[in-house]
Coordinates of C-alpha atoms and ligand atoms in Angstrom, one line a residue:
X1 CA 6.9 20.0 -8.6
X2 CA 6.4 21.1 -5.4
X3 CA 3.4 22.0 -3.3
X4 CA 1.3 24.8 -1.0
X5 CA -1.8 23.5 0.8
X6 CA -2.9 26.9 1.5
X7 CA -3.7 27.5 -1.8
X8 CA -5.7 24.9 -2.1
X9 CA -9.6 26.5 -2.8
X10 CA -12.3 26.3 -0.4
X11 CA -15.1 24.1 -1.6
X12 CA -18.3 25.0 -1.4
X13 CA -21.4 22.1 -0.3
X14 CA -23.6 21.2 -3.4
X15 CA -26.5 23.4 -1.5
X16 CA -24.0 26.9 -1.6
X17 CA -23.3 25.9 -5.1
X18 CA -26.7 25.9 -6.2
X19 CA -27.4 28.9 -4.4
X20 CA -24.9 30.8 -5.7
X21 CA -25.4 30.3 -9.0
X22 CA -29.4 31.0 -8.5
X23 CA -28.9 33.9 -6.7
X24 CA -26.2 35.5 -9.2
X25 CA -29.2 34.2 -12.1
X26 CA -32.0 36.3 -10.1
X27 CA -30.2 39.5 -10.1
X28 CA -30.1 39.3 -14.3
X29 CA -32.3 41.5 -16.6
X30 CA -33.4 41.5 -20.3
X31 CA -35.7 43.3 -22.3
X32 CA -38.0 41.1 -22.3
X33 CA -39.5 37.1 -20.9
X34 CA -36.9 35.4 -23.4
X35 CA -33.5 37.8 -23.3
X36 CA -34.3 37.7 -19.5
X37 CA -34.4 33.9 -19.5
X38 CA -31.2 33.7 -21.8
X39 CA -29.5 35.9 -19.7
X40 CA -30.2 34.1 -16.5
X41 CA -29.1 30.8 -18.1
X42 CA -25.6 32.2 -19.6
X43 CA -25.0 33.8 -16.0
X44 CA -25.9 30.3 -14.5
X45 CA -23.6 28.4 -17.0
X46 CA -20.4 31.5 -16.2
X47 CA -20.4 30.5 -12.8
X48 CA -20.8 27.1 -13.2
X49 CA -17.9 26.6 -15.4
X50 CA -15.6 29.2 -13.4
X51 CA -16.5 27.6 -9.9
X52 CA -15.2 23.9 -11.4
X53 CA -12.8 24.7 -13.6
X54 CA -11.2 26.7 -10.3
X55 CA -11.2 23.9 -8.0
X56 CA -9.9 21.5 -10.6
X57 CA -7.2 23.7 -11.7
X58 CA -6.1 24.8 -8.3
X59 CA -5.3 20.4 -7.5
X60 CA -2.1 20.0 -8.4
X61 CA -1.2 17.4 -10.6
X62 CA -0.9 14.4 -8.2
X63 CA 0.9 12.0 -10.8
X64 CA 4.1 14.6 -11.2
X65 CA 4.3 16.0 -7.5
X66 CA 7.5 15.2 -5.7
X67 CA 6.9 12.0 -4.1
X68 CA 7.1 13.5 -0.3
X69 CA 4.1 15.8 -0.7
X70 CA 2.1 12.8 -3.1
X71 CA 2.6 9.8 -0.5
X72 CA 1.7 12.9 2.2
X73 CA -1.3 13.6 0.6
X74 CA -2.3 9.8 -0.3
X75 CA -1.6 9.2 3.9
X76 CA -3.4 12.1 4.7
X77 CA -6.5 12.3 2.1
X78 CA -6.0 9.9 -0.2
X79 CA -4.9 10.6 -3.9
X80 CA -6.8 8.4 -5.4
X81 CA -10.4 9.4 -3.7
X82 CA -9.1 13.1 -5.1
X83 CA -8.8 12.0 -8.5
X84 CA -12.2 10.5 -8.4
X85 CA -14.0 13.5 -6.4
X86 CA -11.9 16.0 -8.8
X87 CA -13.2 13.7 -12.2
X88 CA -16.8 14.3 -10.4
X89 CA -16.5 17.7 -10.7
X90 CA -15.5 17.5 -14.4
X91 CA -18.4 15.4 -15.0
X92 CA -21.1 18.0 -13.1
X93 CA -19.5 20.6 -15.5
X94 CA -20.5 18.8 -18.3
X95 CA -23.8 17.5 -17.8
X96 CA -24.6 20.9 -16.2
X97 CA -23.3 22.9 -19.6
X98 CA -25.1 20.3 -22.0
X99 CA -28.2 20.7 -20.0
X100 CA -28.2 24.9 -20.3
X101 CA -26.8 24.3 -24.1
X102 CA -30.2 22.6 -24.8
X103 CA -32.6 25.0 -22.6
X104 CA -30.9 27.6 -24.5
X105 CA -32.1 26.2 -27.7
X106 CA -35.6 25.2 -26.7
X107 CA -36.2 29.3 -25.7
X108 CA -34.6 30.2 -29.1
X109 CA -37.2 27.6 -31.2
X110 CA -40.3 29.4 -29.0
X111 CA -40.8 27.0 -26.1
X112 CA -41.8 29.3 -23.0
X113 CA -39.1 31.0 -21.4
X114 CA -40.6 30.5 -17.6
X115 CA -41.1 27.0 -18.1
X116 CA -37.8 26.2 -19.7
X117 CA -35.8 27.9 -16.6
X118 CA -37.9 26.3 -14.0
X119 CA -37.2 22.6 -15.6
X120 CA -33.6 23.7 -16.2
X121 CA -33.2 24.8 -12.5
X122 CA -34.5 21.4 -11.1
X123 CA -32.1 19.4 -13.2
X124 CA -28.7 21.3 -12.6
X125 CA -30.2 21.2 -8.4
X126 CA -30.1 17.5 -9.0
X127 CA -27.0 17.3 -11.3
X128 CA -25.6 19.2 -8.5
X129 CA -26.8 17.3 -5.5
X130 CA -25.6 14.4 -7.1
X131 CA -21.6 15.6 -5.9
X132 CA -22.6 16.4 -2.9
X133 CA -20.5 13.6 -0.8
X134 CA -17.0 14.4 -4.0
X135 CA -17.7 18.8 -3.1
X136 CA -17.6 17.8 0.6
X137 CA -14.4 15.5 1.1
X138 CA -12.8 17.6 -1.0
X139 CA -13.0 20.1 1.5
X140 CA -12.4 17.9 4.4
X141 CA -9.3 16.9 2.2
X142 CA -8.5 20.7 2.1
X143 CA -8.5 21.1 5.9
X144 CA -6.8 18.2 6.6
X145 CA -3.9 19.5 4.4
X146 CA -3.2 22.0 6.0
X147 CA -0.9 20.2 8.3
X148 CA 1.9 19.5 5.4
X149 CA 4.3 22.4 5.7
X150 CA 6.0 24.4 3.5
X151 CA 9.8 23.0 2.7
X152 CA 12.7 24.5 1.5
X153 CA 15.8 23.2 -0.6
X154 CA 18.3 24.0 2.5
X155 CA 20.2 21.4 3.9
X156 CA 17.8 19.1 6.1
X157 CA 18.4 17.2 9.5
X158 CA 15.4 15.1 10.3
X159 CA 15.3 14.6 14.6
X160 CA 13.7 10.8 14.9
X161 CA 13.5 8.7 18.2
X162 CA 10.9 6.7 20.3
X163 CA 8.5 8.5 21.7
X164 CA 8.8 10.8 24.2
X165 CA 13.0 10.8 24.4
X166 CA 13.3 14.3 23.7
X167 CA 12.8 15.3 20.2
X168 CA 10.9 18.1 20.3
X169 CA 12.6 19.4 23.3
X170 CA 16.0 19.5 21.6
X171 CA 14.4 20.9 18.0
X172 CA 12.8 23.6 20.3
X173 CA 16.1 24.4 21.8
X174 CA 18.1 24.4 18.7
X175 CA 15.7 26.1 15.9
X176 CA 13.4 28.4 15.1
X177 CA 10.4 25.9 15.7
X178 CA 8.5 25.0 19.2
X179 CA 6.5 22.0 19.0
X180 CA 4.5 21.0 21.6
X181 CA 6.5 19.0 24.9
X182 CA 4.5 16.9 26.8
X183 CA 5.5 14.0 29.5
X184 CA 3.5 11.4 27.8
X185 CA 4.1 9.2 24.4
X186 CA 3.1 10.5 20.8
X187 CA 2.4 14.4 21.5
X188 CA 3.8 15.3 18.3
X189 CA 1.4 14.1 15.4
X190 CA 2.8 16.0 12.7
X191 CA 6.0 17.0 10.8
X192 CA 7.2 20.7 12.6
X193 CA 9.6 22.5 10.6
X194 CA 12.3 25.4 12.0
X195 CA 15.6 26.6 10.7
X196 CA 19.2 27.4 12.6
X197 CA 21.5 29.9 10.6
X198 CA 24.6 28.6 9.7
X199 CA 27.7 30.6 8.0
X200 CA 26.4 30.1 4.2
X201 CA 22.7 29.8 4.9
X202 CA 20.2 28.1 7.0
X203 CA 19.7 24.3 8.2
X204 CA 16.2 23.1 7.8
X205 CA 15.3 21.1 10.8
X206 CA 12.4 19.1 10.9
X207 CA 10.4 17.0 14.1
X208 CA 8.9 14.1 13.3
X209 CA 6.2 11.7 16.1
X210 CA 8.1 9.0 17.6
X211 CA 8.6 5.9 16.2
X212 CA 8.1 2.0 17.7
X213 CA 10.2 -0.5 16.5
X214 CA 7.8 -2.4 14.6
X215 CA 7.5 -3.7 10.6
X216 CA 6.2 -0.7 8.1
X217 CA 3.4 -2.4 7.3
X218 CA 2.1 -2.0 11.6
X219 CA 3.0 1.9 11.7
X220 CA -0.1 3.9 12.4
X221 CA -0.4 6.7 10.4
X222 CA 1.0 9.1 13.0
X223 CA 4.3 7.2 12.3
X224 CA 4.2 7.1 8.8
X225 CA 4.2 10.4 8.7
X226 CA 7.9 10.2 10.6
X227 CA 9.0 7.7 7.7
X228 CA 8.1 9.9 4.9
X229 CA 10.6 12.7 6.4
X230 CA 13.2 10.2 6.7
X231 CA 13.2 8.4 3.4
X232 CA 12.5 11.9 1.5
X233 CA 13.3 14.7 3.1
X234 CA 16.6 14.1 4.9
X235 CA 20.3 15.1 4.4
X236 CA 20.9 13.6 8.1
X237 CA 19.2 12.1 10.4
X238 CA 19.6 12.5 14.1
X239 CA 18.4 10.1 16.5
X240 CA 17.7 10.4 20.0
X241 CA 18.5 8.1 22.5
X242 CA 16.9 8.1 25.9
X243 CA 18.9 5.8 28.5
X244 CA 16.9 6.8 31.1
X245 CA 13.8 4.8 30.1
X246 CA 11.7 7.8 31.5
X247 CA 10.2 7.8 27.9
X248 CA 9.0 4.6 28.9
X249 CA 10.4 2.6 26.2
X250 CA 13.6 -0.1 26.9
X251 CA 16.8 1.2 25.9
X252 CA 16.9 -2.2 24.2
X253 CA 14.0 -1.6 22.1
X254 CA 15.4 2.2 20.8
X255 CA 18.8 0.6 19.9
X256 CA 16.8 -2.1 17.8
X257 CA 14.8 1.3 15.7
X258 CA 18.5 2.7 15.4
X259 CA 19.7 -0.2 13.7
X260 CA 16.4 -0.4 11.5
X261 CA 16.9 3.3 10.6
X262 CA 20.5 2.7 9.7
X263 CA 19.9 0.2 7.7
X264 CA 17.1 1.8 5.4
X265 CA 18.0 5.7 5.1
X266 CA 21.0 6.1 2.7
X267 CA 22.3 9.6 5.0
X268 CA 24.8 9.5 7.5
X269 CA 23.1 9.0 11.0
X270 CA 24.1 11.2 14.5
X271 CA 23.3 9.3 17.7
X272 CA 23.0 11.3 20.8
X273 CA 21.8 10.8 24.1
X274 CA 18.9 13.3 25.5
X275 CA 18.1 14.0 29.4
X276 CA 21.9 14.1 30.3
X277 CA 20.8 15.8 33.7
X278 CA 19.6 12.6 34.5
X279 CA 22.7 9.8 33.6
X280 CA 25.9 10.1 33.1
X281 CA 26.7 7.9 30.2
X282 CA 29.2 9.9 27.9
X283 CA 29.8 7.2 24.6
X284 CA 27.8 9.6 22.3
X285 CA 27.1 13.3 22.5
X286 CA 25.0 13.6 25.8
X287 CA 22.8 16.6 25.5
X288 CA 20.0 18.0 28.3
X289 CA 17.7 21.2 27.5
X290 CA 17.7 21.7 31.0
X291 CA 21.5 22.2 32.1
X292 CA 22.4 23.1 28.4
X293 CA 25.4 20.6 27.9
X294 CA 25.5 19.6 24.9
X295 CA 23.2 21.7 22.6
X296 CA 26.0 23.4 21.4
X297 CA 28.3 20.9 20.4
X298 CA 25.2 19.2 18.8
X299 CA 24.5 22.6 16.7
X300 CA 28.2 23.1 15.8
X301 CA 28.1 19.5 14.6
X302 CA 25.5 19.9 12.4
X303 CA 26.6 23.3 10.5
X304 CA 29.9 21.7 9.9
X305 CA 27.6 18.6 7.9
X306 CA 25.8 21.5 6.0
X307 CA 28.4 23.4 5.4
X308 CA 30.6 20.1 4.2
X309 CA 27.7 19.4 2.0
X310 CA 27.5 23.2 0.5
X311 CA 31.3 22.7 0.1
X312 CA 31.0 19.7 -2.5
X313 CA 28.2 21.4 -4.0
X314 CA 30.3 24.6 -4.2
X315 CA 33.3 22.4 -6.0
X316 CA 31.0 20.1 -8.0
X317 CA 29.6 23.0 -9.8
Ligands
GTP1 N1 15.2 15.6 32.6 C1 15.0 15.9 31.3 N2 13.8 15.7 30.7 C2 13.7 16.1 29.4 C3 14.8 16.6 28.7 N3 14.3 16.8 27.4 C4 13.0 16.4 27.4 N4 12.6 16.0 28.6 C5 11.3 15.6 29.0 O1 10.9 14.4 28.3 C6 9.5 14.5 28.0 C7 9.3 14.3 26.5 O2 9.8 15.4 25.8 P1 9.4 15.8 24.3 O3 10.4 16.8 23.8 O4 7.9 16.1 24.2 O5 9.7 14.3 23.6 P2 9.4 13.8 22.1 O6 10.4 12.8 21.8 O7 9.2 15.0 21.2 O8 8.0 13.1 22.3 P3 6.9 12.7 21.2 O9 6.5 13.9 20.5 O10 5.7 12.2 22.0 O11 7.5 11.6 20.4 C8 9.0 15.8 28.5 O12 8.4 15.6 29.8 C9 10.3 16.6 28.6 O13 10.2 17.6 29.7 C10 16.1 16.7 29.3 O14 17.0 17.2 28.7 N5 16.1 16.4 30.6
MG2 MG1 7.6 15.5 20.0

């Protein structure tokens, strides 16, 4: 099952709830005290039910989501504190139903319509107040959201590195997609996503922050946003290499992440070498964005890998 954050619904504060709904109730007629008072209560309990039932339906379910966009959402939001805030909502839906359920009765036995609706209003206010903290992450949950992008099925070459080798620099030059450059460590935050055509299709390519070599357990959130692209998302993996150390990070120390990557991401691995302009070490594919050499060697290379991979699907069946 896959996944679009922007459809997620906009969530509304317990305060715009209860306004809603009041002001939607104060625009109803009846005939009389009683059909007014019905009426106002059956509007209230419409928009009520609509309003929750919306937001809880538009969640995806979490537990059959395909595991890059759950362990996404759980680094970003939290699954679990979803769940809970979503079940909240059920529960508000109830209690707020049962309550107009009963006022409903109490007009129909003869009880004073007025006095029924003003109770009734003060305890869905409270029922409603009571979510207040569940209505408002799950908005914050919304926003934050909207960061995950939108993936397709084509063949996917995930760019990793240290920080500040390159990365973006060389998925700007090469695909559709221009993450922010910057001369200073960890400027990309988030997965970026751009495409190159190839002969039978398009190559998904996808940016990802720098990594430090360091245990799973110590990445900070920024990074393990890097990891879930790797172990999910990609076909191939390239990985830049910066032997200048202008990144700032020992050439010791990026050959020790390489080996980790290798080691855990069952795809085949390209190394290449970024700023090019500024060394002249030619063991791997040397590219620079600013004289140009190498980009397209580095683009040829990886059409031939997709189209190699369409190939065997192509004879598989
Ligand atoms: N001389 C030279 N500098 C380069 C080249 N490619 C990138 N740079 C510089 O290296 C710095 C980092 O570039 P980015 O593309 O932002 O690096 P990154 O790996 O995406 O960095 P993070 O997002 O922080 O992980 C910038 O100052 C770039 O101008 C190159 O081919 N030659
Ligand atoms: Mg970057």
């Amino acid at each position: 099952m896959t996944f679009n954050p922007k459809k997620l619904p906009t969530v509304l504060t317990s305060q715009e709830l209860i306004d809603k709904a009041f002001r939607r109730a104060s625009k109803v007629t009846g005939r009389n005290r009683k059909e007014k008072a019905l009426n106002k209560l059956s509007t209230i309990s419409n928009v009520l039910e609509n309003y929750f039932s919306r937001i809880v339906s538009e969640h995806p379910s979490y537990d059959n989501l395909d595991s890059f966009y759950r362990e996404m959402i759980d680094a970003i939001a939290g699954v679990g504190q979803i769940k809970k805030s979503l079940a909240s909502l059920k529960w508000a839906n109830s209690m707020t139903q049962k309550i107009i359920t009963k006022s409903i009765k109490r007009i129909k036995g003869g009880q004073d319509p007025d006095a029924v609706l003003r109770a009734t209003y003060g305890r869905i206010a409270s029922i409603i107040e009571q979510i207040d903290d569940e209505l408002r992450f799950l908005n914050e949950a919304k926003q934050k959201m909207r960061e995950i992008p939108t993936l397709s099925s084509d063949f996917t070459v995930v760019f990793a590195g240290y920080p500040n080798v390159g990365k973006s620099s060389i998925v700007s030059a090469i695909s559709t997609v221009k993450p922010e450059i910057a001369s200073y460590p960890f400027t990309t935050r988030k997965i970026y996503v751009g495409y190159v055509d190839h002969g039978r299709g398009r190559i998904q390519i996808i940016d990802t922050p720098g990594l430090l070599d360091r245990p799973i357990e110590k990445r900070n959130r920024i990074e393990k946003r890097a990891i879930l692209a790797l172990r999910h998302l990609a076909d191939t993996i390239v990985f830049i290499i910066d032997p200048t150390e202008t990144c700032g990070f020992q050439l010791e120390k990026q050959f020790s992440l390489l080996f980790e990557i290798k080691n855990n991401f069952d795809v085949p691995v390209v190394e290449i070498y970024s700023k090019s302009d500024l060394h002249d070490r030619r063991d791997r594919l040397a590219v620079s964005v600013y004289t140009g050499e190498g980009i397209d060697d580095l683009v040829n290379l990886l059409k031939n890998l997709a189209e190699t991979k369409s190939e065997k699907i192509a004879t598989n069946g």
